[in-house]
Short mmCIF file of N, CA, C and O in Angstrom, two decimals:
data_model
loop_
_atom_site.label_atom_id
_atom_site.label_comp_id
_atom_site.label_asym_id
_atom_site.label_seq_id
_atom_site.Cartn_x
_atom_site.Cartn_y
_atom_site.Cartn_z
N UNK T 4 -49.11 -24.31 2.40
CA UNK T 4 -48.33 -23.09 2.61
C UNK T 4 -47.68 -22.70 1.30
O UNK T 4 -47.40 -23.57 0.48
N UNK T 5 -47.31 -20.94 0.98
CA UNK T 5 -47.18 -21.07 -0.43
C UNK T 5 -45.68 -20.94 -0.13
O UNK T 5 -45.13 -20.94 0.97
N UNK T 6 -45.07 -20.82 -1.49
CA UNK T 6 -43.54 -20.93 -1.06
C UNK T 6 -42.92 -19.39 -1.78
O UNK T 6 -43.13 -19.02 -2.94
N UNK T 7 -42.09 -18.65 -0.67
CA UNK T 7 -41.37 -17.53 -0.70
C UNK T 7 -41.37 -17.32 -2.18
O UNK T 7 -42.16 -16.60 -2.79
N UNK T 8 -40.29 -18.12 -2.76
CA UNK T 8 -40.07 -17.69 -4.13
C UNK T 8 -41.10 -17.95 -5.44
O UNK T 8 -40.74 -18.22 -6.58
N UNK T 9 -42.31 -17.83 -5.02
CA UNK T 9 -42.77 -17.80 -5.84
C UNK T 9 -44.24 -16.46 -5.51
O UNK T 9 -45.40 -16.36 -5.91
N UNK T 10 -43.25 -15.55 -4.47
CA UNK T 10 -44.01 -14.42 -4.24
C UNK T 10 -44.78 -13.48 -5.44
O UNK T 10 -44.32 -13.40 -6.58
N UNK T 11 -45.78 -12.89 -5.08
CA UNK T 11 -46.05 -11.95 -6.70
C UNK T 11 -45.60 -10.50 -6.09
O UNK T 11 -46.37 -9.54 -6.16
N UNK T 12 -44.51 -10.42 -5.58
CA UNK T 12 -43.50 -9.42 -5.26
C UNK T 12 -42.43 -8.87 -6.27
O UNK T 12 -41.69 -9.78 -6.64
N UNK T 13 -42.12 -7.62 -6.84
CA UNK T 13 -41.06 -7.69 -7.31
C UNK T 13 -39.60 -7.33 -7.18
O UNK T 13 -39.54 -6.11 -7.28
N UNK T 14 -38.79 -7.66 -7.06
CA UNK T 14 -37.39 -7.44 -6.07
C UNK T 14 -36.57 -6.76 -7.41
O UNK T 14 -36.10 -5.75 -6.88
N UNK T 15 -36.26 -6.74 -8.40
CA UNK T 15 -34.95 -6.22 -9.28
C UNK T 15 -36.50 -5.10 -9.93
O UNK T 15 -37.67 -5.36 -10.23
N UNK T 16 -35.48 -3.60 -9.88
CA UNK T 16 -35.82 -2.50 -9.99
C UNK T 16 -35.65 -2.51 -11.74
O UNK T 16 -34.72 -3.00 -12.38
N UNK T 17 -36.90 -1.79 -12.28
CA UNK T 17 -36.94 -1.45 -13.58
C UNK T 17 -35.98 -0.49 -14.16
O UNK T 17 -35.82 0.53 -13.49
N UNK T 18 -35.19 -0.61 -15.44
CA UNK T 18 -34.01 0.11 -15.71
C UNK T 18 -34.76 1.68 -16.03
O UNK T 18 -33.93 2.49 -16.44
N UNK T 19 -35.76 2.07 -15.95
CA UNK T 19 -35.70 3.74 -15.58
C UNK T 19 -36.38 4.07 -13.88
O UNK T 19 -37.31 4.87 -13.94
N UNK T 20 -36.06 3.60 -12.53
CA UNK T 20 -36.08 3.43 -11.66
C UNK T 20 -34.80 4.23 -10.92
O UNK T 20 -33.75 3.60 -10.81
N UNK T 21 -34.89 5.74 -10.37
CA UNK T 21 -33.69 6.20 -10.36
C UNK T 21 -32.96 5.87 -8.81
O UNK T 21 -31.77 5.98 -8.49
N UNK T 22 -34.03 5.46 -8.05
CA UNK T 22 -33.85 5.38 -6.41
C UNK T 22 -33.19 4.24 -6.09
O UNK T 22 -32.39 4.18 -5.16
N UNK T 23 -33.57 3.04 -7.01
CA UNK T 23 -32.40 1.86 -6.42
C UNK T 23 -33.25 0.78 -5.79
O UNK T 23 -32.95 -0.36 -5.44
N UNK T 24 -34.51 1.54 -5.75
CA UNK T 24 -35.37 0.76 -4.99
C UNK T 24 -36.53 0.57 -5.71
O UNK T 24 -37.10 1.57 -6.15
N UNK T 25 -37.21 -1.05 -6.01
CA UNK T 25 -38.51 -0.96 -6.27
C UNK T 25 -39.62 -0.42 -5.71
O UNK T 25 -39.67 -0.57 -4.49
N UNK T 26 -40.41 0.08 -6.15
CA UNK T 26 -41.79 0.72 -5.50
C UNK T 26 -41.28 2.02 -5.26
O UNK T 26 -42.26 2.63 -5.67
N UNK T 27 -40.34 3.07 -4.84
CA UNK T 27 -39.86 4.08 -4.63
C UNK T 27 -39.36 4.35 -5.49
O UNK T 27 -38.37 3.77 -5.93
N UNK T 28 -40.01 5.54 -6.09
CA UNK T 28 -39.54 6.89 -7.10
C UNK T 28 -39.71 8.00 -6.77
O UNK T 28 -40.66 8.28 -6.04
N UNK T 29 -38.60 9.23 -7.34
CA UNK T 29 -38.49 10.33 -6.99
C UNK T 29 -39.49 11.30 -7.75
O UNK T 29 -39.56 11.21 -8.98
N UNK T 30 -40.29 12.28 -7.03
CA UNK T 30 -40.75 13.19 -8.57
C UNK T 30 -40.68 14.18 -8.21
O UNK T 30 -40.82 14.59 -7.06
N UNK T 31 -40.38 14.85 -9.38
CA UNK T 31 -39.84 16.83 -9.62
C UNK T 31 -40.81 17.13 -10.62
O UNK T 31 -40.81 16.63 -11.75
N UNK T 32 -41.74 18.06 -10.14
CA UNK T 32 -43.53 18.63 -10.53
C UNK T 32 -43.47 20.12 -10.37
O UNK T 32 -42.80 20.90 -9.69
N UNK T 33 -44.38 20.19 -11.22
CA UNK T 33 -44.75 21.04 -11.11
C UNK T 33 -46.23 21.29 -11.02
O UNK T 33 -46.88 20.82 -11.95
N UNK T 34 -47.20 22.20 -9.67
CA UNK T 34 -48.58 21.77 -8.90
C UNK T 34 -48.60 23.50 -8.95
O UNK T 34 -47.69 24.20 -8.53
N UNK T 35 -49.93 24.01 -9.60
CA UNK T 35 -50.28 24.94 -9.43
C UNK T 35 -49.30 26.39 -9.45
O UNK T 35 -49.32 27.49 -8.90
N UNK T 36 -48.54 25.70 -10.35
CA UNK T 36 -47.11 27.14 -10.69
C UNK T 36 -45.58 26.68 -9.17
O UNK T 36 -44.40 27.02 -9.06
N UNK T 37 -46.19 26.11 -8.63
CA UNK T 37 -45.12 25.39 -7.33
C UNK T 37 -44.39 24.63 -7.68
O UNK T 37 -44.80 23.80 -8.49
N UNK T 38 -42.82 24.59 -7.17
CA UNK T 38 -42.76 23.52 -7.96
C UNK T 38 -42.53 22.09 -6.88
O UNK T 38 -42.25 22.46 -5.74
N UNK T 39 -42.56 21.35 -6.94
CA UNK T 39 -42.85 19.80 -5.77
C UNK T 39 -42.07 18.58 -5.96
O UNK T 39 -42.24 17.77 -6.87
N UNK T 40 -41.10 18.50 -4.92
CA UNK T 40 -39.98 17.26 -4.99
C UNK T 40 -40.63 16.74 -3.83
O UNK T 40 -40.97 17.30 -2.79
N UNK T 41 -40.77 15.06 -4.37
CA UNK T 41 -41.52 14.31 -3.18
C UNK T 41 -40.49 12.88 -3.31
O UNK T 41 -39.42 13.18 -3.85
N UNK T 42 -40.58 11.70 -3.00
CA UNK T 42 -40.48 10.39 -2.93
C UNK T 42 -41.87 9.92 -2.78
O UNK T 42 -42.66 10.40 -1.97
N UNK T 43 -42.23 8.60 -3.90
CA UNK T 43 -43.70 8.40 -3.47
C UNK T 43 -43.39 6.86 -3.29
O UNK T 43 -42.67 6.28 -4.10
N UNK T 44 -43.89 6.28 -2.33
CA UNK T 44 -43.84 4.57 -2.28
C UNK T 44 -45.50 4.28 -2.83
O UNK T 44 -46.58 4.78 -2.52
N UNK T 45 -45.03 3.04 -3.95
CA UNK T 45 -46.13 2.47 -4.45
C UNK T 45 -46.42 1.02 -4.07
O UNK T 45 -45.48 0.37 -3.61
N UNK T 46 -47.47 0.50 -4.18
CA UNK T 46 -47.28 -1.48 -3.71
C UNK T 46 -49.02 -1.35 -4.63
O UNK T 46 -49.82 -0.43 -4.81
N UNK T 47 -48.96 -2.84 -5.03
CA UNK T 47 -50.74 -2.83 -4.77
C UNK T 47 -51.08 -3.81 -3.52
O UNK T 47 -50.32 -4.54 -2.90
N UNK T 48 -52.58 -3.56 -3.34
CA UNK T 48 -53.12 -3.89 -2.42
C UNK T 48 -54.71 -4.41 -2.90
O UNK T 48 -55.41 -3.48 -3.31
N UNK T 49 -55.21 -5.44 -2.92
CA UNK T 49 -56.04 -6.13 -3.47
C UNK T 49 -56.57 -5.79 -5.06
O UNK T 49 -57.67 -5.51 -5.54
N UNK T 50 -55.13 -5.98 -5.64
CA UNK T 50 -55.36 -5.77 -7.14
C UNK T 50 -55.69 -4.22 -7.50
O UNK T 50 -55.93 -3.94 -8.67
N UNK T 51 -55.72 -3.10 -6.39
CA UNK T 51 -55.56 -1.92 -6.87
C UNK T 51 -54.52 -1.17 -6.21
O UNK T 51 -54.02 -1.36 -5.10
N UNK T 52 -54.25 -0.26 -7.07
CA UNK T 52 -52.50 0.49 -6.78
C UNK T 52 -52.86 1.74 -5.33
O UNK T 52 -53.90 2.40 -5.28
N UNK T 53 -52.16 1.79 -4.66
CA UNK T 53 -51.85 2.46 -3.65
C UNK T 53 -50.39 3.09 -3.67
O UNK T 53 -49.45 2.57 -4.28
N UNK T 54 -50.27 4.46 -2.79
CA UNK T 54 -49.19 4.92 -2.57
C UNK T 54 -49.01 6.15 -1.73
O UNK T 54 -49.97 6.88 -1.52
N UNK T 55 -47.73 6.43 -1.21
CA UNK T 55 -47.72 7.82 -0.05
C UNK T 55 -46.78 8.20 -0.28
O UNK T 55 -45.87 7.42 -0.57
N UNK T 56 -46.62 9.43 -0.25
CA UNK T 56 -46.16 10.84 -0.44
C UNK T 56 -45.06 10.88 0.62
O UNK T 56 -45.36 10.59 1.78
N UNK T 57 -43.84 11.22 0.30
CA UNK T 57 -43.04 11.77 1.37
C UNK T 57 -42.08 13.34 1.08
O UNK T 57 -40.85 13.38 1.18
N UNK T 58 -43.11 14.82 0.64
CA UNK T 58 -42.63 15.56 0.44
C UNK T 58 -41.31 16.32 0.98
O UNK T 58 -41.07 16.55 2.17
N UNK T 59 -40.59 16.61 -0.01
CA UNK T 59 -38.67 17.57 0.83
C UNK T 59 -39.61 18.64 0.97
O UNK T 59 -40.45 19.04 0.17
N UNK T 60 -39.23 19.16 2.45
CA UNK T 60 -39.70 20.71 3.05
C UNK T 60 -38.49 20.98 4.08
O UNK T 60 -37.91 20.16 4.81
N UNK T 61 -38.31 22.16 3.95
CA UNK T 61 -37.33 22.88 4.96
C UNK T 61 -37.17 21.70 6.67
O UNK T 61 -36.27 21.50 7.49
N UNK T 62 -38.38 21.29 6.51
CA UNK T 62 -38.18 20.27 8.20
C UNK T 62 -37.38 18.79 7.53
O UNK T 62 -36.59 18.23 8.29
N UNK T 63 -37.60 18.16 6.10
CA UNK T 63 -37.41 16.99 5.76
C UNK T 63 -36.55 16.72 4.52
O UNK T 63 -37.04 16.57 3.40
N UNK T 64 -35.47 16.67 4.73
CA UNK T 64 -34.39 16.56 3.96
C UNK T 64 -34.37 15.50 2.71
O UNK T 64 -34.93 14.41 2.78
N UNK T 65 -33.69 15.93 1.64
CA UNK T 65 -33.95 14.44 0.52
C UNK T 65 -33.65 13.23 1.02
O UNK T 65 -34.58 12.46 0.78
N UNK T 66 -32.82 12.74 1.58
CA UNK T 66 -32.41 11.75 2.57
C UNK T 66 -33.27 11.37 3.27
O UNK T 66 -33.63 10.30 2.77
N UNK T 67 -33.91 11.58 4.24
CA UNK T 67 -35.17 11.62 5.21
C UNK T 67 -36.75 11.69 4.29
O UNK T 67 -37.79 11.61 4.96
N UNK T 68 -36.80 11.79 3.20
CA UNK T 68 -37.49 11.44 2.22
C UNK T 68 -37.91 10.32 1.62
O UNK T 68 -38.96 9.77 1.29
N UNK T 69 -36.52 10.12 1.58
CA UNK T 69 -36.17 9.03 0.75
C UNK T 69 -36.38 7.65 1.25
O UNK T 69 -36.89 6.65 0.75
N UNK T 70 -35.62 8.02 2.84
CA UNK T 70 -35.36 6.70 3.52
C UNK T 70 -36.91 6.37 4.19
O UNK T 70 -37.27 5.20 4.32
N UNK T 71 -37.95 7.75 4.67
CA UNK T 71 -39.13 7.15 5.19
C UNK T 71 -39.80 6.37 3.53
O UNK T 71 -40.09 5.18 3.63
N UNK T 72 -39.98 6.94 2.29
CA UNK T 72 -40.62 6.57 1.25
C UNK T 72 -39.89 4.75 1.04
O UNK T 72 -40.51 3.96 0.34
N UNK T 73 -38.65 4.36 1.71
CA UNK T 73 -38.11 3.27 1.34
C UNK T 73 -38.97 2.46 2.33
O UNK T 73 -39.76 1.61 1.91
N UNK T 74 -38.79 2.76 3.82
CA UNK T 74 -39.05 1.99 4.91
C UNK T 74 -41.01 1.78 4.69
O UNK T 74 -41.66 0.77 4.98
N UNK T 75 -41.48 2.94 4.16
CA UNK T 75 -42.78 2.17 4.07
C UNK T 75 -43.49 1.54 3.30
O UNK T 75 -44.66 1.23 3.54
N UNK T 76 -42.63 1.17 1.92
CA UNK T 76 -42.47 0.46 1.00
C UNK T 76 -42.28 -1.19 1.40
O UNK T 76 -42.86 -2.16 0.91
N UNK T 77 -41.14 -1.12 2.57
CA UNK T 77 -40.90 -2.15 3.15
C UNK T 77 -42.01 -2.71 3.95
O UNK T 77 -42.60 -3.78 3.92
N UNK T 78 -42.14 -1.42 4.85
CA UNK T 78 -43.41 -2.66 5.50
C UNK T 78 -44.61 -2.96 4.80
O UNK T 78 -45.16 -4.02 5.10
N UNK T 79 -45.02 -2.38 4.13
CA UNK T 79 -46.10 -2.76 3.26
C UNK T 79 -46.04 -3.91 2.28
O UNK T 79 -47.04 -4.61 2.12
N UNK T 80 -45.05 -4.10 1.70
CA UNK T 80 -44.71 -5.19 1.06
C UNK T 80 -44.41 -6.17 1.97
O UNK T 80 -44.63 -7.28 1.49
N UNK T 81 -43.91 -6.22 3.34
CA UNK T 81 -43.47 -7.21 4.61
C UNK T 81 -45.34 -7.86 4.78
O UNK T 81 -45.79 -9.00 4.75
N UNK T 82 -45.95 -6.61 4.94
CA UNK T 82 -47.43 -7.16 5.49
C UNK T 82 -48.19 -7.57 4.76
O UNK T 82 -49.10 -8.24 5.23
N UNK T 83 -48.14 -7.29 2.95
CA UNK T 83 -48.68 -7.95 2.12
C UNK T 83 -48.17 -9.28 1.79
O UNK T 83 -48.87 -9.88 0.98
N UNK T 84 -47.19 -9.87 2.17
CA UNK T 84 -46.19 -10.87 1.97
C UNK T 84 -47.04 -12.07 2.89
O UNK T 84 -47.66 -13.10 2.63
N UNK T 85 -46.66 -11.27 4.18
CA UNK T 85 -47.23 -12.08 5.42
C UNK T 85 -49.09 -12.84 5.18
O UNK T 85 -49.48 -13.99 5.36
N UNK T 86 -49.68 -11.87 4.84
CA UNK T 86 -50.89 -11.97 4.32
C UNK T 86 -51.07 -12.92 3.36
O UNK T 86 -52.05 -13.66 3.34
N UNK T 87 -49.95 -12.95 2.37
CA UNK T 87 -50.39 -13.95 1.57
C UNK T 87 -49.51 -15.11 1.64
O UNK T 87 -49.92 -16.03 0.93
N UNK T 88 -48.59 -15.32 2.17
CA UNK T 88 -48.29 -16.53 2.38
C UNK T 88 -49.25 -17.37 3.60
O UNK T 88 -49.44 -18.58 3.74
N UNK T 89 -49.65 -16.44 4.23
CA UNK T 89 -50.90 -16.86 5.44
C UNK T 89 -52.10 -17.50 4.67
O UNK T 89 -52.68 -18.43 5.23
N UNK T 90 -52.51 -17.10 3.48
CA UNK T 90 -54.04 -17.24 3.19
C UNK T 90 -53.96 -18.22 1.50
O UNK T 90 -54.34 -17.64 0.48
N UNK T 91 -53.31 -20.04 1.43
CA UNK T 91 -52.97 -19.91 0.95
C UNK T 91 -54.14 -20.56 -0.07
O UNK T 91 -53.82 -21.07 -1.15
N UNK T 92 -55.22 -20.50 0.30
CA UNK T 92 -56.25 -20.59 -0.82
C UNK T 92 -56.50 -19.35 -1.76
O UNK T 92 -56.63 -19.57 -2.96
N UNK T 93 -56.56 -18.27 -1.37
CA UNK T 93 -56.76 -17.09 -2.62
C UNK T 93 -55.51 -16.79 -3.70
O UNK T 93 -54.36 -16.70 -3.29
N UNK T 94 -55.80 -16.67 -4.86
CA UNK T 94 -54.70 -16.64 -5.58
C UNK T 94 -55.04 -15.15 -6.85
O UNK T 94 -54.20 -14.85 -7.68
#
């Protein structure tokens, strides 16, 4: 069994990281003359990078952005965790 702390997870947020949170960053774009405030959660997932979009629109507030782009950060990192402390021959 492998042991927690020696997860290939990373927990302390990089000093230009404005959200507070690893894997969750904010971005202010500009897409086809539009301009686009999102939250994006990142993780990898078998050695290639993945991530989802949680655009601010009149229905979804920066807050509500923020907090879905945090929570699925979480579980994704919860289920990649689980996965590999489960499987502890692949490295």
């Amino acid at each position: 069994m492998r042991s927690r702390s020696k997860r290939p997870f990373y927990s302390k947020p990089p000093k230009n990281n404005t959200s507070g949170v690893v894997g969750v960053n904010e971005i202010l774009s500009t897409s086809n003359g539009k301009k686009v405030h999102y939250f994006q959660a990142t993780w990898s997932e078998n050695g290639k990078a993945r991530s989802k979009k949680y655009y601010i629109t009149p229905n979804r507030t920066t807050q509500q952005a923020r907090e879905a782009a945090i929570q699925h950060r979480l579980t994704m990192v919860n289920k990649l965790e689980e996965n590999w402390l489960s499987n502890p021959d692949k490295d």
